[in-house]
Protein backbone atom coordinates (compact mmCIF):
# COMPACT_ATOMS: atom_id res chain seq x y z
CA UNK A 1 0.00 0.00 0.00
CA UNK A 2 1.59 3.29 -0.14
CA UNK A 3 2.76 5.86 -2.18
CA UNK A 4 5.82 7.72 -2.19
CA UNK A 5 8.13 8.80 -4.70
CA UNK A 6 11.63 8.49 -4.47
CA UNK A 7 12.69 8.10 -7.91
CA UNK A 8 14.95 10.51 -9.68
CA UNK A 9 12.01 12.30 -11.10
CA UNK A 10 10.27 14.87 -9.17
CA UNK A 11 6.86 13.99 -8.72
CA UNK A 12 3.56 14.95 -7.70
CA UNK A 13 4.81 13.97 -4.39
CA UNK A 14 3.03 13.71 -1.54
CA UNK A 15 1.48 15.69 -1.54
CA UNK A 16 1.23 12.55 -3.97
CA UNK A 17 -1.66 10.74 -3.08
CA UNK A 18 -4.57 9.99 -4.81
CA UNK A 19 -7.06 7.34 -4.61
CA UNK A 20 -8.58 8.86 -1.93
CA UNK A 21 -12.10 8.65 -1.30
CA UNK A 22 -12.88 5.19 -0.04
CA UNK A 23 -13.75 5.81 3.56
CA UNK A 24 -17.33 4.70 3.00
CA UNK A 25 -18.37 1.20 1.90
CA UNK A 26 -19.09 1.11 -1.81
CA UNK A 27 -22.66 0.00 -1.19
CA UNK A 28 -23.30 3.03 0.96
CA UNK A 29 -21.78 5.39 -1.57
CA UNK A 30 -23.78 3.87 -4.39
CA UNK A 31 -26.92 4.18 -2.31
CA UNK A 32 -26.41 7.93 -2.15
CA UNK A 33 -25.75 8.13 -5.90
CA UNK A 34 -28.64 6.34 -7.66
CA UNK A 35 -28.26 5.45 -11.29
CA UNK A 36 -30.22 7.34 -13.88
CA UNK A 37 -33.75 6.12 -14.58
CA UNK A 38 -36.04 7.31 -17.36
CA UNK A 39 -37.51 10.65 -16.35
CA UNK A 40 -41.07 9.71 -17.28
CA UNK A 41 -41.19 6.52 -15.25
CA UNK A 42 -39.30 7.66 -12.18
CA UNK A 43 -41.61 7.51 -9.18
CA UNK A 44 -42.10 10.49 -6.93
CA UNK A 45 -41.00 8.40 -3.94
CA UNK A 46 -37.74 7.66 -5.74
CA UNK A 47 -37.22 11.34 -6.33
CA UNK A 48 -37.80 12.09 -2.66
CA UNK A 49 -35.32 9.42 -1.59
CA UNK A 50 -32.78 10.66 -4.12
CA UNK A 51 -33.18 14.25 -2.90
CA UNK A 52 -32.77 13.18 0.72
CA UNK A 53 -29.70 11.14 -0.18
CA UNK A 54 -28.19 14.07 -2.01
CA UNK A 55 -28.83 16.41 0.91
CA UNK A 56 -27.18 13.95 3.28
CA UNK A 57 -24.13 13.54 1.05
CA UNK A 58 -23.74 17.32 0.84
CA UNK A 59 -23.16 17.69 4.56
CA UNK A 60 -19.49 18.47 4.00
CA UNK A 61 -19.58 19.56 0.39
CA UNK A 62 -21.09 22.22 -1.81
CA UNK A 63 -21.73 19.70 -4.59
CA UNK A 64 -25.49 19.21 -4.09
CA UNK A 65 -26.16 20.16 -7.70
CA UNK A 66 -23.28 18.07 -8.98
CA UNK A 67 -24.48 14.61 -7.98
CA UNK A 68 -27.66 14.53 -10.09
CA UNK A 69 -25.65 16.05 -12.89
CA UNK A 70 -23.53 12.89 -13.18
CA UNK A 71 -26.61 10.76 -13.70
CA UNK A 72 -28.01 13.08 -16.34
CA UNK A 73 -24.79 13.89 -18.19
CA UNK A 74 -23.18 10.46 -18.39
CA UNK A 75 -25.23 9.56 -21.45
CA UNK A 76 -24.42 12.78 -23.28
CA UNK A 77 -21.45 13.88 -25.31
CA UNK A 78 -18.53 15.29 -23.35
CA UNK A 79 -18.10 17.72 -26.18
CA UNK A 80 -20.97 19.72 -24.70
CA UNK A 81 -19.36 22.58 -22.74
CA UNK A 82 -21.89 22.33 -19.91
CA UNK A 83 -21.07 18.64 -19.40
CA UNK A 84 -17.31 19.21 -19.35
CA UNK A 85 -17.76 22.08 -16.91
CA UNK A 86 -20.01 19.96 -14.73
CA UNK A 87 -17.51 17.14 -14.37
CA UNK A 88 -14.69 19.54 -13.57
CA UNK A 89 -16.93 21.24 -11.03
CA UNK A 90 -17.38 17.85 -9.41
CA UNK A 91 -13.62 17.38 -9.25
CA UNK A 92 -13.27 20.71 -7.53
CA UNK A 93 -16.30 20.63 -5.25
CA UNK A 94 -16.72 16.99 -4.27
CA UNK A 95 -13.31 15.39 -4.37
CA UNK A 96 -11.09 18.39 -3.67
CA UNK A 97 -13.49 20.71 -1.88
CA UNK A 98 -12.75 24.26 -0.93
CA UNK A 99 -11.82 23.69 2.68
CA UNK A 100 -12.46 26.45 5.23
CA UNK A 101 -10.25 29.44 4.59
CA UNK A 102 -7.34 30.24 6.83
CA UNK A 103 -5.47 33.50 7.09
CA UNK A 104 -1.72 33.95 6.96
CA UNK A 105 0.21 37.19 7.08
CA UNK A 106 -0.06 37.56 3.30
CA UNK A 107 -3.71 36.83 2.72
CA UNK A 108 -6.50 34.25 2.79
CA UNK A 109 -6.05 30.73 1.43
CA UNK A 110 -8.09 27.59 0.89
CA UNK A 111 -6.77 24.12 1.57
CA UNK A 112 -7.41 22.99 -2.00
CA UNK A 113 -6.33 26.18 -3.75
CA UNK A 114 -4.27 24.45 -6.45
CA UNK A 115 -7.21 22.57 -7.98
CA UNK A 116 -9.34 25.71 -7.72
CA UNK A 117 -6.65 27.65 -9.57
CA UNK A 118 -6.34 24.90 -12.18
CA UNK A 119 -10.08 24.84 -12.84
CA UNK A 120 -10.16 28.61 -13.21
CA UNK A 121 -7.22 28.54 -15.62
CA UNK A 122 -8.93 25.85 -17.71
CA UNK A 123 -11.68 28.33 -18.58
CA UNK A 124 -9.27 30.73 -20.28
CA UNK A 125 -8.17 30.90 -23.93
CA UNK A 126 -7.38 28.21 -26.48
CA UNK A 127 -4.10 27.22 -24.84
CA UNK A 128 -6.02 25.75 -21.89
CA UNK A 129 -7.78 22.97 -23.83
CA UNK A 130 -5.16 20.40 -22.84
CA UNK A 131 -5.55 21.41 -19.19
CA UNK A 132 -9.31 21.07 -19.46
CA UNK A 133 -8.81 17.57 -20.90
CA UNK A 134 -6.46 16.56 -18.08
CA UNK A 135 -8.81 17.83 -15.36
CA UNK A 136 -11.73 16.13 -17.05
CA UNK A 137 -9.74 12.87 -17.18
CA UNK A 138 -9.04 13.15 -13.44
CA UNK A 139 -12.70 13.79 -12.66
CA UNK A 140 -14.03 10.96 -14.84
CA UNK A 141 -11.49 8.57 -13.36
CA UNK A 142 -12.44 9.48 -9.79
CA UNK A 143 -16.16 9.21 -10.48
CA UNK A 144 -15.70 5.95 -12.37
CA UNK A 145 -13.76 4.40 -9.51
CA UNK A 146 -16.14 5.73 -6.89
CA UNK A 147 -19.26 4.52 -8.69
CA UNK A 148 -17.69 1.38 -10.19
CA UNK A 149 -18.66 2.48 -13.70
CA UNK A 150 -16.24 1.21 -16.33
CA UNK A 151 -17.68 3.44 -19.04
CA UNK A 152 -16.61 6.55 -17.17
CA UNK A 153 -13.14 5.11 -16.62
CA UNK A 154 -12.88 4.39 -20.34
CA UNK A 155 -13.98 7.94 -21.12
CA UNK A 156 -11.31 9.23 -18.74
CA UNK A 157 -8.61 7.39 -20.71
CA UNK A 158 -9.74 9.09 -23.91
CA UNK A 159 -9.55 12.51 -22.28
CA UNK A 160 -6.14 11.68 -20.81
CA UNK A 161 -4.84 10.75 -24.28
CA UNK A 162 -6.13 14.06 -25.62
CA UNK A 163 -4.39 15.90 -22.80
CA UNK A 164 -1.10 14.11 -23.50
CA UNK A 165 -1.26 14.93 -27.20
CA UNK A 166 -2.02 18.55 -26.40
CA UNK A 167 0.84 18.69 -23.91
CA UNK A 168 3.32 17.27 -26.44
CA UNK A 169 2.19 19.76 -29.07
CA UNK A 170 2.21 22.62 -26.60
CA UNK A 171 5.79 21.90 -25.51
CA UNK A 172 7.09 21.43 -29.05
CA UNK A 173 8.60 24.97 -29.17
CA UNK A 174 10.45 24.18 -25.90
CA UNK A 175 9.52 25.92 -22.64
CA UNK A 176 11.70 28.93 -23.41
CA UNK A 177 9.55 29.72 -26.44
CA UNK A 178 6.18 29.61 -24.70
CA UNK A 179 4.00 32.51 -23.68
CA UNK A 180 3.21 33.03 -20.00
CA UNK A 181 -0.25 31.50 -20.39
CA UNK A 182 1.13 28.50 -22.29
CA UNK A 183 3.65 27.94 -19.50
CA UNK A 184 0.90 28.15 -16.89
CA UNK A 185 -1.25 25.63 -18.74
CA UNK A 186 1.69 23.27 -19.37
CA UNK A 187 2.75 23.30 -15.70
CA UNK A 188 -0.72 22.56 -14.39
CA UNK A 189 -1.43 19.97 -17.10
CA UNK A 190 1.78 18.08 -16.33
CA UNK A 191 0.87 17.95 -12.66
CA UNK A 192 -2.71 16.91 -13.40
CA UNK A 193 -1.55 14.15 -15.75
CA UNK A 194 0.73 12.84 -13.03
CA UNK A 195 -2.19 12.78 -10.59
CA UNK A 196 -4.27 10.90 -13.16
CA UNK A 197 -1.59 8.21 -13.46
CA UNK A 198 -1.52 7.76 -9.71
CA UNK A 199 -5.31 7.65 -9.42
CA UNK A 200 -6.05 5.39 -12.34
CA UNK A 201 -2.97 3.25 -12.91
CA UNK A 202 -1.23 3.63 -9.54
CA UNK A 203 1.91 4.14 -11.60
CA UNK A 204 4.68 5.82 -9.68
CA UNK A 205 7.03 5.74 -12.67
CA UNK A 206 4.49 7.55 -14.87
CA UNK A 207 3.92 10.07 -12.12
CA UNK A 208 7.64 10.67 -11.91
CA UNK A 209 7.78 11.15 -15.68
CA UNK A 210 5.23 13.95 -15.51
CA UNK A 211 6.93 15.49 -12.50
CA UNK A 212 10.19 15.57 -14.40
CA UNK A 213 8.27 17.59 -16.96
CA UNK A 214 7.23 20.08 -14.29
CA UNK A 215 10.84 20.29 -13.14
CA UNK A 216 12.12 20.92 -16.67
CA UNK A 217 9.62 23.72 -17.28
CA UNK A 218 10.41 25.39 -13.97
CA UNK A 219 14.18 25.26 -14.46
CA UNK A 220 13.97 26.48 -18.05
CA UNK A 221 11.73 29.41 -17.22
CA UNK A 222 13.54 30.38 -14.02
CA UNK A 223 11.98 31.24 -10.70
CA UNK A 224 12.00 34.96 -11.45
CA UNK A 225 9.67 34.38 -14.42
CA UNK A 226 6.89 32.69 -12.42
CA UNK A 227 4.73 35.78 -12.56
CA UNK A 228 1.19 34.39 -12.45
CA UNK A 229 -0.86 33.05 -9.55
CA UNK A 230 -1.31 29.68 -11.27
CA UNK A 231 2.41 29.16 -11.97
CA UNK A 232 3.39 30.12 -8.42
CA UNK A 233 0.77 27.91 -6.82
CA UNK A 234 1.75 25.01 -9.04
CA UNK A 235 5.34 25.61 -7.96
CA UNK A 236 4.41 25.42 -4.27
CA UNK A 237 2.26 22.34 -4.87
CA UNK A 238 5.11 20.67 -6.73
CA UNK A 239 7.54 21.63 -3.97
CA UNK A 240 5.49 19.94 -1.27
CA UNK A 241 5.33 16.80 -3.41
CA UNK A 242 9.02 16.74 -4.22
CA UNK A 243 10.36 17.22 -0.69
CA UNK A 244 9.49 13.68 0.51
CA UNK A 245 11.07 12.37 -2.70
CA UNK A 246 14.27 14.30 -2.05
CA UNK A 247 14.35 12.95 1.51
CA UNK A 248 13.87 9.35 0.41
CA UNK A 249 16.46 9.55 -2.37
CA UNK A 250 18.82 11.61 -0.17
CA UNK A 251 19.48 13.90 -3.13
CA UNK A 252 19.14 17.66 -3.28
CA UNK A 253 17.99 19.41 -6.44
CA UNK A 254 17.38 22.96 -7.62
CA UNK A 255 14.58 23.44 -5.09
CA UNK A 256 17.19 23.56 -2.31
CA UNK A 257 18.96 26.55 -3.88
CA UNK A 258 18.49 29.89 -2.07
CA UNK A 259 16.92 31.59 -5.08
CA UNK A 260 14.16 28.95 -5.19
CA UNK A 261 13.63 29.10 -1.42
CA UNK A 262 13.36 32.91 -1.48
CA UNK A 263 12.13 33.93 -4.95
CA UNK A 264 11.97 37.66 -5.72
CA UNK A 265 8.15 37.60 -5.68
CA UNK A 266 7.86 35.67 -2.40
CA UNK A 267 6.22 38.49 -0.44
CA UNK A 268 3.47 38.67 -3.07
CA UNK A 269 2.42 35.00 -2.80
CA UNK A 270 0.27 34.06 0.23
CA UNK A 271 1.22 30.36 -0.04
CA UNK A 272 4.82 31.23 0.79
CA UNK A 273 3.73 32.42 4.25
CA UNK A 274 1.59 29.39 5.11
CA UNK A 275 2.82 27.04 7.82
CA UNK A 276 3.38 24.30 5.25
CA UNK A 277 5.31 26.64 2.97
CA UNK A 278 7.56 27.99 5.72
CA UNK A 279 8.41 24.60 7.24
CA UNK A 280 9.22 23.25 3.77
CA UNK A 281 11.64 26.17 3.31
CA UNK A 282 13.63 24.74 6.23
CA UNK A 283 13.12 21.13 5.22
CA UNK A 284 14.84 21.47 1.86
CA UNK A 285 18.14 21.91 3.70
CA UNK A 286 17.99 18.29 4.94
CA UNK A 287 18.54 16.56 1.54
CA UNK A 288 21.62 18.76 1.09
CA UNK A 289 23.10 17.40 4.34
CA UNK A 290 22.11 13.85 3.44
CA UNK A 291 23.94 14.04 0.15
CA UNK A 292 27.05 15.54 1.80
CA UNK A 293 27.06 12.81 4.46
CA UNK A 294 26.71 10.04 1.88
CA UNK A 295 29.62 11.51 -0.10
CA UNK A 296 31.69 11.77 3.08
CA UNK A 297 31.20 8.09 3.87
CA UNK A 298 32.51 7.20 0.43
CA UNK A 299 35.72 9.13 1.18
CA UNK A 300 36.43 7.22 4.38
CA UNK A 301 39.24 5.14 2.90
CA UNK A 302 41.04 7.98 1.16
CA UNK A 303 40.54 11.10 3.30
CA UNK A 304 42.74 11.94 6.27
CA UNK A 305 41.32 11.75 9.79
CA UNK A 306 41.63 15.53 10.39
CA UNK A 307 39.84 16.23 7.12
CA UNK A 308 37.07 13.75 7.93
CA UNK A 309 36.70 15.24 11.41
CA UNK A 310 36.46 18.76 9.97
CA UNK A 311 33.82 17.80 7.41
CA UNK A 312 31.85 15.82 9.97
CA UNK A 313 31.96 18.70 12.42
CA UNK A 314 30.58 20.99 9.75
CA UNK A 315 27.76 18.53 8.99
CA UNK A 316 26.79 18.27 12.65
CA UNK A 317 26.77 22.05 13.10
CA UNK A 318 24.61 22.44 9.99
CA UNK A 319 22.24 19.77 11.27
CA UNK A 320 21.97 21.42 14.67
CA UNK A 321 21.30 24.75 12.95
CA UNK A 322 18.39 23.16 11.05
CA UNK A 323 17.14 21.71 14.33
CA UNK A 324 17.23 25.19 15.86
CA UNK A 325 15.37 26.58 12.85
CA UNK A 326 12.61 24.01 13.43
CA UNK A 327 12.46 24.96 17.11
CA UNK A 328 12.15 28.64 16.17
CA UNK A 329 9.43 27.77 13.63
CA UNK A 330 7.45 25.93 16.28
CA UNK A 331 7.75 28.78 18.78
CA UNK A 332 6.70 31.24 16.11
CA UNK A 333 3.49 29.39 15.17
CA UNK A 334 2.72 28.55 18.79
CA UNK A 335 3.03 32.15 19.90
CA UNK A 336 1.89 32.44 23.48
CA UNK A 337 0.07 29.12 23.35
CA UNK A 338 1.36 25.66 24.15
CA UNK A 339 1.38 22.55 21.96
CA UNK A 340 -2.05 21.29 23.16
CA UNK A 341 -3.59 24.34 21.48
CA UNK A 342 -2.11 23.17 18.18
CA UNK A 343 -2.87 19.48 18.72
CA UNK A 344 -6.42 19.33 20.11
CA UNK A 345 -7.03 15.91 21.74
CA UNK A 346 -10.27 13.99 21.21
CA UNK A 347 -11.45 10.40 21.50
CA UNK A 348 -10.21 8.32 18.57
CA UNK A 349 -12.74 6.74 16.21
CA UNK A 350 -10.60 4.48 14.02
CA UNK A 351 -13.40 1.99 13.39
CA UNK A 352 -15.65 4.69 11.95
CA UNK A 353 -13.06 5.22 9.21
CA UNK A 354 -12.62 1.49 8.59
CA UNK A 355 -9.06 1.64 9.92
CA UNK A 356 -7.84 -1.52 11.63
CA UNK A 357 -6.23 0.02 14.70
CA UNK A 358 -6.95 -1.21 18.21
CA UNK A 359 -8.24 1.57 20.42
CA UNK A 360 -5.64 0.88 23.11
CA UNK A 361 -2.82 1.81 20.72
CA UNK A 362 -4.02 5.36 20.11
CA UNK A 363 -7.15 6.00 22.21
CA UNK A 364 -6.66 9.73 21.60
CA UNK A 365 -6.41 11.34 18.18
CA UNK A 366 -5.85 14.98 17.30
CA UNK A 367 -8.06 17.67 15.91
CA UNK A 368 -6.76 20.91 14.39
CA UNK A 369 -8.04 24.45 14.38
CA UNK A 370 -7.54 24.80 10.64
CA UNK A 371 -5.99 23.27 7.56
CA UNK A 372 -2.86 25.41 7.77
CA UNK A 373 -2.00 24.07 11.23
CA UNK A 374 -2.70 20.47 10.25
CA UNK A 375 -0.68 20.39 7.03
CA UNK A 376 2.24 22.39 8.41
CA UNK A 377 2.53 20.34 11.61
CA UNK A 378 2.34 16.99 9.79
CA UNK A 379 5.32 17.96 7.64
CA UNK A 380 7.11 19.43 10.65
CA UNK A 381 6.93 16.10 12.49
CA UNK A 382 8.05 14.20 9.39
CA UNK A 383 11.04 16.48 8.84
CA UNK A 384 12.15 16.11 12.45
CA UNK A 385 12.14 12.32 12.07
CA UNK A 386 14.41 12.55 9.03
CA UNK A 387 16.74 15.10 10.66
CA UNK A 388 17.03 13.17 13.94
CA UNK A 389 17.79 9.97 12.06
CA UNK A 390 20.48 11.72 10.02
CA UNK A 391 22.17 13.15 13.13
CA UNK A 392 22.11 9.74 14.84
CA UNK A 393 23.63 8.14 11.74
CA UNK A 394 26.41 10.75 11.66
CA UNK A 395 27.23 10.08 15.32
CA UNK A 396 27.22 6.32 14.77
CA UNK A 397 29.56 6.68 11.78
CA UNK A 398 31.92 8.93 13.73
CA UNK A 399 32.26 6.44 16.57
CA UNK A 400 32.72 3.51 14.22
CA UNK A 401 35.46 5.42 12.40
CA UNK A 402 37.13 6.55 15.65
CA UNK A 403 36.62 10.19 14.71
CA UNK A 404 35.68 12.74 17.36
CA UNK A 405 34.53 16.05 15.86
CA UNK A 406 34.05 18.74 18.51
CA UNK A 407 30.34 19.21 17.77
CA UNK A 408 29.64 15.57 18.58
CA UNK A 409 29.36 16.42 22.28
CA UNK A 410 26.28 18.55 21.58
CA UNK A 411 24.29 15.53 20.36
CA UNK A 412 22.39 13.04 22.53
CA UNK A 413 21.26 10.04 20.49
CA UNK A 414 18.74 8.88 23.09
CA UNK A 415 17.01 12.25 23.15
CA UNK A 416 16.97 12.39 19.35
CA UNK A 417 15.51 8.87 19.12
CA UNK A 418 12.81 9.61 21.69
CA UNK A 419 11.94 12.85 19.91
CA UNK A 420 11.46 10.89 16.67
CA UNK A 421 9.13 8.43 18.41
CA UNK A 422 7.11 11.33 19.83
CA UNK A 423 6.88 12.88 16.35
CA UNK A 424 5.75 9.57 14.85
CA UNK A 425 3.08 9.19 17.55
CA UNK A 426 1.69 12.65 16.79
CA UNK A 427 1.59 11.87 13.07
CA UNK A 428 -0.33 8.63 13.66
CA UNK A 429 -2.73 10.42 15.97
CA UNK A 430 -3.35 13.01 13.23
CA UNK A 431 -4.30 10.52 10.50
CA UNK A 432 -8.00 10.46 11.40
CA UNK A 433 -8.39 14.20 10.91
CA UNK A 434 -6.99 14.02 7.38
CA UNK A 435 -9.25 11.14 6.30
CA UNK A 436 -12.60 12.30 7.63
CA UNK A 437 -15.33 14.65 6.54
CA UNK A 438 -14.79 16.60 3.34
CA UNK A 439 -11.02 16.24 3.17
CA UNK A 440 -11.05 12.99 1.13
CA UNK A 441 -8.55 13.53 -1.66
CA UNK A 442 -6.56 16.47 -0.39
CA UNK A 443 -6.28 15.00 3.11
CA UNK A 444 -4.77 11.74 1.86
CA UNK A 445 -2.39 13.67 -0.35
CA UNK A 446 -0.92 15.59 2.55
CA UNK A 447 -0.74 12.94 5.29
CA UNK A 448 0.67 10.12 3.14
CA UNK A 449 4.37 10.96 3.29
CA UNK A 450 4.37 11.91 7.01
CA UNK A 451 2.52 8.70 7.87
CA UNK A 452 4.95 6.60 5.83
CA UNK A 453 7.90 8.18 7.64
CA UNK A 454 6.30 7.35 11.01
CA UNK A 455 5.50 3.79 10.00
CA UNK A 456 8.99 3.25 8.62
CA UNK A 457 10.50 4.54 11.86
CA UNK A 458 8.48 2.09 13.97
CA UNK A 459 9.32 -0.76 11.59
CA UNK A 460 13.04 -0.03 11.78
CA UNK A 461 13.12 0.41 15.55
CA UNK A 462 11.19 -2.84 16.03
CA UNK A 463 14.12 -4.64 14.39
CA UNK A 464 16.71 -2.86 16.54
CA UNK A 465 16.02 -4.17 20.03
CA UNK A 466 17.26 -1.80 22.72
CA UNK A 467 17.28 -4.36 25.51
CA UNK A 468 14.61 -2.40 27.40
CA UNK A 469 11.57 -4.66 27.42
CA UNK A 470 8.97 -1.92 27.83
CA UNK A 471 10.44 0.26 25.07
CA UNK A 472 10.80 -2.66 22.66
CA UNK A 473 7.21 -3.77 23.33
CA UNK A 474 5.97 -0.20 22.86
CA UNK A 475 7.65 0.14 19.46
CA UNK A 476 6.77 -3.38 18.32
CA UNK A 477 3.10 -2.82 19.10
CA UNK A 478 3.00 0.32 17.00
CA UNK A 479 4.92 -1.26 14.13
CA UNK A 480 2.44 -4.14 14.02
CA UNK A 481 -0.72 -2.04 14.06
CA UNK A 482 0.41 0.82 11.83
CA UNK A 483 1.56 -1.67 9.20
CA UNK A 484 -2.03 -2.52 8.30
CA UNK A 485 -3.24 0.99 7.48
CA UNK A 486 -3.59 2.00 3.84
CA UNK A 487 -3.75 5.72 3.24
CA UNK A 488 -3.96 5.22 -0.51
CA UNK A 489 -5.11 1.81 -1.67
CA UNK A 490 -2.81 -0.12 -3.98
CA UNK A 491 -0.02 2.44 -4.19
CA UNK A 492 3.40 1.38 -2.97
CA UNK A 493 5.27 4.22 -1.33
CA UNK A 494 8.67 3.12 -2.47
CA UNK A 495 11.59 4.67 -4.20
CA UNK A 496 13.02 4.03 -7.63
CA UNK A 497 12.37 0.45 -8.72
CA UNK A 498 11.58 -0.47 -5.15
CA UNK A 499 15.16 0.00 -4.01
CA UNK A 500 14.43 2.35 -1.16
CA UNK A 501 11.53 3.13 1.11
CA UNK A 502 10.20 6.61 1.55
CA UNK A 503 10.60 6.08 5.19
CA UNK A 504 13.81 6.03 7.14
CA UNK A 505 16.83 4.90 5.09
PDB file of C-alpha atoms in Angstrom, residues 129-131 133-134 157-172 189 193:
ATOM      1  CA  UNK A 129      -7.785  22.973 -23.832  1.00  0.00           C
ATOM      2  CA  UNK A 130      -5.160  20.399 -22.836  1.00  0.00           C
ATOM      3  CA  UNK A 131      -5.553  21.414 -19.193  1.00  0.00           C
ATOM      4  CA  UNK A 133      -8.809  17.568 -20.900  1.00  0.00           C
ATOM      5  CA  UNK A 134      -6.462  16.559 -18.075  1.00  0.00           C
ATOM      6  CA  UNK A 157      -8.608   7.389 -20.705  1.00  0.00           C
ATOM      7  CA  UNK A 158      -9.737   9.094 -23.909  1.00  0.00           C
ATOM      8  CA  UNK A 159      -9.545  12.514 -22.280  1.00  0.00           C
ATOM      9  CA  UNK A 160      -6.145  11.677 -20.815  1.00  0.00           C
ATOM     10  CA  UNK A 161      -4.842  10.752 -24.279  1.00  0.00           C
ATOM     11  CA  UNK A 162      -6.134  14.057 -25.623  1.00  0.00           C
ATOM     12  CA  UNK A 163      -4.390  15.900 -22.803  1.00  0.00           C
ATOM     13  CA  UNK A 164      -1.095  14.114 -23.500  1.00  0.00           C
ATOM     14  CA  UNK A 165      -1.262  14.926 -27.197  1.00  0.00           C
ATOM     15  CA  UNK A 166      -2.020  18.546 -26.395  1.00  0.00           C
ATOM     16  CA  UNK A 167       0.842  18.687 -23.915  1.00  0.00           C
ATOM     17  CA  UNK A 168       3.321  17.272 -26.439  1.00  0.00           C
ATOM     18  CA  UNK A 169       2.188  19.759 -29.066  1.00  0.00           C
ATOM     19  CA  UNK A 170       2.214  22.619 -26.598  1.00  0.00           C
ATOM     20  CA  UNK A 171       5.787  21.903 -25.506  1.00  0.00           C
ATOM     21  CA  UNK A 172       7.092  21.426 -29.045  1.00  0.00           C
ATOM     22  CA  UNK A 189      -1.434  19.974 -17.103  1.00  0.00           C
ATOM     23  CA  UNK A 193      -1.547  14.146 -15.755  1.00  0.00           C
TER      24      UNK A 193
END
